[in-house]
XYZ file of C-alpha atoms in Angstrom:
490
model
C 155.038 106.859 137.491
C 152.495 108.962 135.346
C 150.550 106.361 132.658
C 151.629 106.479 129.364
C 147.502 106.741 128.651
C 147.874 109.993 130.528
C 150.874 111.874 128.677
C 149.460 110.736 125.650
C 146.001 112.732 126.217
C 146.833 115.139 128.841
C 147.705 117.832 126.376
C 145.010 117.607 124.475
C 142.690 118.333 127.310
C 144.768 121.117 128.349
C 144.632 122.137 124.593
C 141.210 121.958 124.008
C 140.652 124.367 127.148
C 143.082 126.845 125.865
C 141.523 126.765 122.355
C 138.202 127.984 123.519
C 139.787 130.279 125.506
C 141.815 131.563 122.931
C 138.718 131.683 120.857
C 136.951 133.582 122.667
C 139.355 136.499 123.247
C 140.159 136.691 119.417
C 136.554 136.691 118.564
C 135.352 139.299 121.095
C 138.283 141.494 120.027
C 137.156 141.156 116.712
C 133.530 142.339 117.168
C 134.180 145.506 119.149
C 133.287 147.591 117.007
C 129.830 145.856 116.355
C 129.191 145.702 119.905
C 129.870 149.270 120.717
C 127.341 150.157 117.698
C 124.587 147.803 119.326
C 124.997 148.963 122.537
C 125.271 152.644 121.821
C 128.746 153.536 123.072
C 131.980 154.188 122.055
C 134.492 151.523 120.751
C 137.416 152.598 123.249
C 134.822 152.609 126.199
C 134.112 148.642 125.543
C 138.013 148.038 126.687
C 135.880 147.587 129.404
C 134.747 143.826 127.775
C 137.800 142.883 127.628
C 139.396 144.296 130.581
C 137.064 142.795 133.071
C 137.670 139.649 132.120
C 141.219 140.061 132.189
C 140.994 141.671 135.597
C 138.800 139.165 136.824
C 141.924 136.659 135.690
C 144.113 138.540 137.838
C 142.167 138.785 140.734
C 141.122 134.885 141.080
C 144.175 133.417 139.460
C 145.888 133.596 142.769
C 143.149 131.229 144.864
C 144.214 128.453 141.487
C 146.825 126.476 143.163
C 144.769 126.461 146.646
C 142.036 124.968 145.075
C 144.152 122.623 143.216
C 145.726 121.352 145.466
C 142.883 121.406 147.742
C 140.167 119.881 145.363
C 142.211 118.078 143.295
C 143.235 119.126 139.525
C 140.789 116.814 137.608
C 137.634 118.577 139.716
C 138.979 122.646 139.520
C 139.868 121.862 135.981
C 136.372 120.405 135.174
C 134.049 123.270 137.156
C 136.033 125.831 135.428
C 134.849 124.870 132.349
C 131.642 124.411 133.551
C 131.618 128.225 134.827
C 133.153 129.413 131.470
C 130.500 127.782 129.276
C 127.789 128.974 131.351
C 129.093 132.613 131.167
C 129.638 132.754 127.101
C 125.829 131.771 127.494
C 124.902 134.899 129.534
C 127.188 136.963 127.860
C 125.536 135.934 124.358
C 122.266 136.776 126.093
C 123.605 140.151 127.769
C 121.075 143.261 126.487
C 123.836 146.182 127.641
C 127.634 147.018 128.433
C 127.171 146.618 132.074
C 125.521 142.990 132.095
C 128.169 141.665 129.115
C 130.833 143.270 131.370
C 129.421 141.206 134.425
C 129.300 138.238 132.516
C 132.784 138.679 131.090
C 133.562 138.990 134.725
C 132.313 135.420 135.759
C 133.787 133.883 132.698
C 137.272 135.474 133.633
C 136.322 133.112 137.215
C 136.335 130.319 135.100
C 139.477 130.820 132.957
C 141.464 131.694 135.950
C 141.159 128.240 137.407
C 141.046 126.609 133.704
C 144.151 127.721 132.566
C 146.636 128.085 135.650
C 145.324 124.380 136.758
C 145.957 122.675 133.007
C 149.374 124.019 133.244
C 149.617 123.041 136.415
C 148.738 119.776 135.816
C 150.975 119.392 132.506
C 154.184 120.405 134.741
C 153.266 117.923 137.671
C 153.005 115.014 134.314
C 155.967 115.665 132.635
C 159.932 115.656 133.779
C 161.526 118.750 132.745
C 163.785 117.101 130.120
C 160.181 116.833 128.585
C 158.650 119.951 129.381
C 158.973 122.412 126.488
C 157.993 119.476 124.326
C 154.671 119.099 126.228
C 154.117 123.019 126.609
C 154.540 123.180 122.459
C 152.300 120.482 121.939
C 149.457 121.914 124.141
C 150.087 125.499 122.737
C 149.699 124.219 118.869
C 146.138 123.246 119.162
C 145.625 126.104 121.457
C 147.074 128.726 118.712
C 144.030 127.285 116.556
C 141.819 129.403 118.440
C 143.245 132.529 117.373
C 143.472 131.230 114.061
C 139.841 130.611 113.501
C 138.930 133.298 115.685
C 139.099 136.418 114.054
C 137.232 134.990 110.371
C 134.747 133.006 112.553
C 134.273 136.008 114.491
C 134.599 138.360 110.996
C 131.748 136.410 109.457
C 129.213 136.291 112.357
C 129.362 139.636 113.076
C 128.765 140.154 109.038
C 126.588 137.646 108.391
C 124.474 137.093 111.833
C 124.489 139.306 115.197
C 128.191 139.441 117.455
C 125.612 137.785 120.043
C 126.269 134.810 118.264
C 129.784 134.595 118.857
C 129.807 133.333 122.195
C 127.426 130.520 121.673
C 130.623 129.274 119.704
C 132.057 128.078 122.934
C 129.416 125.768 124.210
C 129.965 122.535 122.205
C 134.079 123.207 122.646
C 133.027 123.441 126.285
C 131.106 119.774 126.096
C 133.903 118.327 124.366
C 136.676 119.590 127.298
C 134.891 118.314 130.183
C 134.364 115.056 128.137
C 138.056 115.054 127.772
C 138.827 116.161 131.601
C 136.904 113.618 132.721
C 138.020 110.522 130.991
C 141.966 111.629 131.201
C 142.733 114.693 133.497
C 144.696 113.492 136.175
C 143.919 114.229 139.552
C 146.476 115.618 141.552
C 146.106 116.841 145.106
C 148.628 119.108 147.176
C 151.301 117.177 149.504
C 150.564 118.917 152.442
C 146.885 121.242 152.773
C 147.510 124.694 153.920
C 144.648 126.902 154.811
C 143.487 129.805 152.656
C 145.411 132.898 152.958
C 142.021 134.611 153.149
C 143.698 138.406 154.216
C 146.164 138.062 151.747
C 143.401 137.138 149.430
C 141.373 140.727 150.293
C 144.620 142.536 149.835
C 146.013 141.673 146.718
C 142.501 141.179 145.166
C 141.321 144.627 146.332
C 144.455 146.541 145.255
C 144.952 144.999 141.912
C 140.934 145.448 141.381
C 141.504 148.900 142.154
C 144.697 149.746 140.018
C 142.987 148.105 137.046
C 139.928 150.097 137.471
C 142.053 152.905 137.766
C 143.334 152.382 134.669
C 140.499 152.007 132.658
C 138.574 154.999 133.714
C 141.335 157.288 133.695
C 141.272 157.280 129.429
C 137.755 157.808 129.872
C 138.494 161.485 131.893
C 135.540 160.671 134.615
C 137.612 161.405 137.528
C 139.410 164.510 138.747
C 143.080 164.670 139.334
C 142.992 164.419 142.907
C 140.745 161.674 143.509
C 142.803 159.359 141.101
C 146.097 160.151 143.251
C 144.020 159.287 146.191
C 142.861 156.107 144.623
C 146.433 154.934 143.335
C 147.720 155.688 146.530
C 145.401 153.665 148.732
C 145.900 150.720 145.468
C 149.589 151.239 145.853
C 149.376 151.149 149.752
C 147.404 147.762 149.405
C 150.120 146.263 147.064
C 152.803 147.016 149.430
C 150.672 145.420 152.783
C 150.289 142.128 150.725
C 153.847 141.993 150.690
C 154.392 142.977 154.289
C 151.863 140.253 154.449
C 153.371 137.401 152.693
C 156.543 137.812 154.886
C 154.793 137.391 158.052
C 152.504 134.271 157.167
C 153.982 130.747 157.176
C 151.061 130.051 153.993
C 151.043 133.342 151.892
C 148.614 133.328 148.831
C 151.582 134.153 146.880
C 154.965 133.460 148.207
C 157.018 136.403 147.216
C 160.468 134.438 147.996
C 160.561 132.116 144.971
C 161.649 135.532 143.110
C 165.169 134.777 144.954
C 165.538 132.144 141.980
C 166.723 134.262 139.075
C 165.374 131.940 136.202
C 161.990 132.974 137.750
C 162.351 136.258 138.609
C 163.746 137.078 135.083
C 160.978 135.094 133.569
C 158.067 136.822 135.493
C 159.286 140.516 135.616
C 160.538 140.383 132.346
C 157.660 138.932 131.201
C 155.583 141.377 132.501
C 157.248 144.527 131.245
C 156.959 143.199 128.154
C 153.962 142.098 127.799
C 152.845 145.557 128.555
C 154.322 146.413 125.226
C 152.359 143.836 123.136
C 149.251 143.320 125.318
C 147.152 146.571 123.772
C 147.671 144.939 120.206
C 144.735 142.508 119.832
C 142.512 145.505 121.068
C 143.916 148.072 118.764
C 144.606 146.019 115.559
C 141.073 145.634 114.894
C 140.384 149.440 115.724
C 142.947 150.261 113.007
C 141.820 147.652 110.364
C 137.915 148.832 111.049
C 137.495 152.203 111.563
C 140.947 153.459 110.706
C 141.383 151.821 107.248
C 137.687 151.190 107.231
C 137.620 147.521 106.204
C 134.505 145.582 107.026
C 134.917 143.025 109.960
C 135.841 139.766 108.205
C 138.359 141.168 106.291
C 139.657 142.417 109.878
C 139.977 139.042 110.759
C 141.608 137.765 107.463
C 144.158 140.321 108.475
C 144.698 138.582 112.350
C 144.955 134.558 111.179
C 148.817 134.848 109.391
C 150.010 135.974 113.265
C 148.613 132.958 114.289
C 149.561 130.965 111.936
C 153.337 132.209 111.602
C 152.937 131.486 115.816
C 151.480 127.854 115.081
C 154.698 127.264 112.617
C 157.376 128.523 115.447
C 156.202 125.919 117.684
C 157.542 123.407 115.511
C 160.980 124.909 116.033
C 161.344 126.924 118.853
C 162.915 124.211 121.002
C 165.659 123.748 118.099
C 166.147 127.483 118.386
C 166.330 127.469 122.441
C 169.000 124.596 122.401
C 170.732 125.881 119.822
C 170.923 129.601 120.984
C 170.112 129.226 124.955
C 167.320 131.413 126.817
C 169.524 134.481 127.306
C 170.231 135.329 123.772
C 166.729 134.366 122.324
C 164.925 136.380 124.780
C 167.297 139.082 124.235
C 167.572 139.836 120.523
C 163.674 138.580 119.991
C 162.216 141.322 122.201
C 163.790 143.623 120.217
C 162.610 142.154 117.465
C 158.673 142.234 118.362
C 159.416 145.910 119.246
C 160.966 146.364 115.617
C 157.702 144.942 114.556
C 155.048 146.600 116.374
C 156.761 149.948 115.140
C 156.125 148.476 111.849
C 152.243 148.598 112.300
C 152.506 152.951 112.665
C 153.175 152.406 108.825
C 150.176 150.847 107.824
C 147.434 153.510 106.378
C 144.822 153.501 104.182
C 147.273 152.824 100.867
C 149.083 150.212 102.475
C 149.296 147.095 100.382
C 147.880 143.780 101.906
C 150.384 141.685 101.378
C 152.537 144.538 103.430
C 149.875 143.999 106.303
C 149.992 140.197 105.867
C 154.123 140.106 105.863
C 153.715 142.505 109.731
C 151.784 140.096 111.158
C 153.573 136.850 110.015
C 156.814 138.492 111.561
C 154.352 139.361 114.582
C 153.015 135.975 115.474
C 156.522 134.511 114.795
C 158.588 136.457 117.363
C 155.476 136.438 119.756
C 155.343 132.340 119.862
C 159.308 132.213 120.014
C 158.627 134.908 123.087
C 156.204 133.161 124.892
C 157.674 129.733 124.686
C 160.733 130.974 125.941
C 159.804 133.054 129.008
C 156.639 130.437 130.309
C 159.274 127.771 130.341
C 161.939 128.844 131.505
C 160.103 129.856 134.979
C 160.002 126.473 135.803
C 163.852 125.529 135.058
C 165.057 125.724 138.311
C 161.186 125.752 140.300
C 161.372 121.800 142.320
C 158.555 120.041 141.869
C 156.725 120.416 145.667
C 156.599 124.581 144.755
C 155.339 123.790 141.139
C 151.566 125.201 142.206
C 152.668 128.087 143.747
C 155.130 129.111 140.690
C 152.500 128.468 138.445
C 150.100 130.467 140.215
C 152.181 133.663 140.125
C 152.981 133.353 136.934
C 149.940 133.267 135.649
C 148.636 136.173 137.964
C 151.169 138.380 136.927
C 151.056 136.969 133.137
C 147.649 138.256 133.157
C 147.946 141.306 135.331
C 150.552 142.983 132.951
C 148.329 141.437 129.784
C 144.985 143.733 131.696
C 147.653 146.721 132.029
C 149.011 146.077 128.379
C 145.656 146.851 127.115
C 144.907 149.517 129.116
C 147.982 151.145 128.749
C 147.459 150.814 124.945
C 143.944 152.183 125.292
C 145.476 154.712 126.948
C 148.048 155.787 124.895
C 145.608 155.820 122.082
C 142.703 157.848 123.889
C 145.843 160.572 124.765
C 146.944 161.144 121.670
C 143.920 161.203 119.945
C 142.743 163.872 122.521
C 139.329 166.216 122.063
C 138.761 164.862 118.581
C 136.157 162.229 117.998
C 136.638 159.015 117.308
C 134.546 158.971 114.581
C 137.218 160.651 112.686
C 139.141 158.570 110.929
C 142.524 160.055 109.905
C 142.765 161.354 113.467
C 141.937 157.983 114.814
C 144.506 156.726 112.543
C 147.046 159.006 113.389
C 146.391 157.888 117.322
C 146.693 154.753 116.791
C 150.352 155.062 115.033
C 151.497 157.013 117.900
C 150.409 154.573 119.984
C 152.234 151.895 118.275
C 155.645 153.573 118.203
C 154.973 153.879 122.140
C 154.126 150.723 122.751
C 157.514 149.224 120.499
C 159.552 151.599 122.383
C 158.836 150.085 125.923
C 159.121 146.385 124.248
C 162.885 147.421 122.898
C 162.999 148.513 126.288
C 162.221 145.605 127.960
C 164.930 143.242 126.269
C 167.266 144.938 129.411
C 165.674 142.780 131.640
C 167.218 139.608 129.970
C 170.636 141.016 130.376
C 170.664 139.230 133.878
C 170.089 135.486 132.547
C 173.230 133.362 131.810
C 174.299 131.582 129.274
C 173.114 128.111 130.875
C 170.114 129.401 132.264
C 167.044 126.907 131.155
C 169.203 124.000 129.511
C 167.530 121.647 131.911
C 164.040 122.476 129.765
C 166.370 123.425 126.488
C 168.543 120.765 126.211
C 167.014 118.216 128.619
C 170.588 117.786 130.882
C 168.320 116.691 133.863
C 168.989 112.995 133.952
C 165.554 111.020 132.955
C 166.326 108.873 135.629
C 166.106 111.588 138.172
C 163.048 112.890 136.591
C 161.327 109.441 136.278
C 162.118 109.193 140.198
C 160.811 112.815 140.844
C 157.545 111.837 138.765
C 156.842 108.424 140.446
C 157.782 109.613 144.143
C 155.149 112.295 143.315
C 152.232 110.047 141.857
C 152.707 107.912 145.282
C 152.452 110.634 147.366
C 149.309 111.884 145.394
C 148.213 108.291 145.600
C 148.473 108.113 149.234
C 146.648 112.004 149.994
C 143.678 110.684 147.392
C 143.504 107.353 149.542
C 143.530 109.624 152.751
C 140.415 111.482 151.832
C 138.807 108.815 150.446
C-alpha cells in the first residue's frame, strides 16, 4: 500500500509544479501589452506567446503516459521541470517574437510531461473515495499562482522590464525538483508497449496544423483557398489518426475509453466549454490596458479576486458535488460562467471597480466549481490499469480546446474589430464586448452536453461509495506490481 509519508507530500509536489506553471501563464498574460511594445508588434499578434506554448502542450501531451510509464513517474516528472526552468531562462533572455515564441515552445515540452504525469501520479496514490479530496488539495496551492501572478507580473512590468518575469520561475523550479526527488513516487507501467510513433506524426502534425491555422487566419496572411486546403489536409490527418488507433493493438491515444460515458461527457464537454472561457485570460488584460487604459498593475489587481473566489470554492466544492451530484452542478454552473462572461461586455471606461471586482469573484467561483467537477469525474468509472492513458487524453484535449479557446477569442475579437486599428480604443473596446457576448453564448451552449450524465454519475469520487477496502486492495495490488517491474529493470 502507498506510504502514509507519500500521501502526505505527494500533493505538494504536484502543487508546487502547477503553481509555477500557473504563474507563469498569468504573468505572461499580464505583460502582453509590454511585450508587444518592446518588440515592435501588435498586442493581438503576440497570441502567438501564448499559443505556442499551448500548442506545444497539445502536441507532446500525448507521448506523457508513454514516458511515464516507460521511465517511471518520479524521473518524467523531475526532467520536466528541468526543461521548464531552463526555457523561462531563454525566454527571459529572448531579443524578438520569434525566439520568445521558440522558447515558449520548449517550455510547453516541459509542462506537457509536468502536469499530465503529477496528475497521473496523484490518481495512481489515492483510492477514488479519496480522489477529489487530493485533486482540491493540489489545486489550492496551485490557484496561488494565479493569485500572485497578475500583481507580481503588474509590478515588474511597471517597475523593471517584462524580461524579468520569467526569471520568477527558477527558484520555484529548484524547490519542485527538491520536492520530486525526496517524495515523488515512482511508478512504472504494468506492461511496456512500444511507441505509437505513426500515430504520434499524425495527430501531432494535424493538431500543429489546425492550431496554426487558427492563429494566422485573424492575422489575414493567407488567401481563402489556401486555408481550405490547409484545414482540409489538418482535418484529413485528424480523421487517419483515428482510422489509426482502431487498427493498432498500442494506439497513442486509445479512442475506445470514450465508450464510458462519465469520460466521454467529461472530455467533450469539457472541451466545448472551455472554448468559451479559454480566450478570457488573453482578452481581460487587453480590455483592462488598452481598452479602459489602466496601467499594468492595476490590470493585475483586477485578475487576483478570480483567483481568489477559485481558491475559496475548493474548500467546498466537494460538499456541493455530494450534495447536488455531477449532473446538476455541471449543468446549471455552465450556464452560470456564461451568465458571467456576458457580464464582462458591460464593463467600460465608467464602470465602477468594485463592479469589476464583484465579475470576477463570480468568475473564479463558477470556474473552480467547473473544473473540479469535470477533471474528476473522468476518472469515476476509468480502472486503475487505463489510468495513464485517461489521463493523457484528457489533458491533450484539456489543452487543445484551452489553445482553440484563445484563438477563437482572438479571433472573434480581431473580426469584429475589423479595418480599424487597434490603437483605437473605443473601437477596441467595443470588439472586445462583442467578443464576450460570443464567447458566453457558446458556454450557455455547452451546458447541453451535461444533459447526458445521470443522476449517480461520479458518486464513487462525490460521495466516496467505493468501499475503502476495495480501494486499499486496488492501491496495494498496484504498488506490488510497480514493485516487482522496478525490481525487473533494476
Amino acid at each position: 500500500m502507498t506510504s502514509s509519508p507519500i500521501k502526505s507530500y505527494l500533493p505538494w509536489v504536484v502543487a508546487t509544479a502547477l503553481f509555477m506553471e500557473q504563474l507563469d501563464s498569468t504573468i505572461v498574460n499580464t505583460a502582453i501589452p509590454a511585450m508587444a511594445a518592446s518588440l515592435n508588434v501588435t498586442p493581438l499578434s503576440l497570441k502567438a506567446v501564448v499559443t505556442s506554448y499551448i500548442l506545444s502542450l497539445a502536441v507532446c501531451i500525448p507521448i506523457s503516459g508513454w514516458m511515464a510509464d516507460r521511465f517511471g513517474t518520479r524521473r518524467v516528472f523531475s526532467a520536466a521541470v528541468a526543461i521548464f526552468t531552463l526555457a523561462s531562462i531563454l525566454c527571459g533572455l529572448s531579443v524578438n517574437a520569434p525566439m520568445l515564441v521558440a522558447a515558449r515552445l520548449l517550455q510547453g515540452v516541459g509542462a506537457a510531461m509536468m502536469m499530465p504525469v503529477g496528475r497521473l501520479t496523484i490518481i495512481r496514490t489515492f483510492p477514488k473515495s479519496q480522489l477529489l479530496a487530493a485533486m482540491n488539495f493540489v489545486i489550492i496551492p496551485a490557484l496561488i499562482g494565479p493569485l500572485l501572478g497578475p500583481t507580481v507580473g503588474g509590478l515588474i512590468v511597471h517597475w523593471l522590464s517584462w524580461r524579468e518575469i520569467f526569471f520568477v520561475n527558477v527558484p520555484v523550479g529548484l524547490v519542485a525538483l527538491y520536492l520530486a526527488h525526496r517524495y515523488m513516487p515512482d511508478y512504472y507501467g504494468d506492461k511496456p508497449r512500444p511507441l505509437d510513433l505513426i500515430g504520434l506524426v499524425l495527430f501531432g502534425t494535424g493538431i500543429a496544423l489546425l492550431s496554426w491555422l487558427l492563429e494566422i487566419f485573424g492575422e489575414h496572411r493567407i488567401d481563402g483557398t489556401s486555408f481550405a486546403v490547409l484545414l482540409f489536409i489538418s482535418i484529413s490527418l485528424l480523421a487517419a489518426y483515428a482510422w489509426h488507433s482502431s487498427e493498432v493493438l498500442h494506439p497513442l491515444l486509445r479512442l475506445t475509453l470514450f465508450k464510458i460515458r462519465t469520460f466521454r461527457v467529461s472530455v467533450v464537454g469539457g472541451f466545448v466549454t472551455r472554448l468559451g472561457v479559454g480566450g478570457l485570460p488573453f482578452l481581460l488584460p487587453l480590455l483592462y490596458q488598452l481598452g479602459l487604459g489602466l496601467p499594468a498593475w492595476q490590470s493585475g489587481l483586477l485578475m487576483m479576486p478570480s483567483a481568489a473566489a477559485a481558491m475559496g470554492m475548493k474548500f467546498i466544492s466537494a460538499r456541493v458535488l455530494a450534495r447536488f451530484g455531477y449532473r446538476q452542478v455541471l449543468i446549471v454552473n455552465t450556464v452560470l460562467i456564461g451568465v458571467t462572461i456576458a457580464m464582462f461586455s458591460q464593463v467600460g471606461v465608467g464602470t465602477p471597480l468594485y463592479v469589476i471586482v464583484a465579475i470576477s469573484l463570480c468568475m473564479g467561483f463558477f470556474n473552480s466549481l467547473q473544473f473540479s467537477s469535470m477533471n474528476t469525474i473522468a476518472y469515476a468509472d476509468v480502472d486503475k490499469s487505463d489510468s495513464s492513458m485517461a489521463s493523457t487524453i484528457a489533458s491533450s484535449m484539456q489543452q487543445l480546446s484551452m489553445s482553440f479557446g484563445l484563438a477563437f477569442g482572438s479571433l472573434i475579437t480581431g473580426w469584429y474589430l475589423g479595418d480599424m486599428p487597434q490603437s483605437d480604443r473605443a473601437m477596441l473596446s467595443t470588439a472586445l464586448h462583442h467578443a464576450f457576448l460570443t464567447l458566453a453564448a457558446l458556454t450557455v451552449l455547452s451546458s447541453l452536453t451535461f444533459w447526458t450524465l445521470r443522476r449517480d454519475d461520479g458518486e464513487s469520487i462525490s460521495k466516496g461509495t467505493d468501499s475503502d477496502e476495495e480501494d486499499a486492495a486496488d492501491v496495494k495490488a498496484q504498488a506490488v506490481v510497480q514493485t516487482e517491474v522496478q525490481t525487473t529493470k533494476g
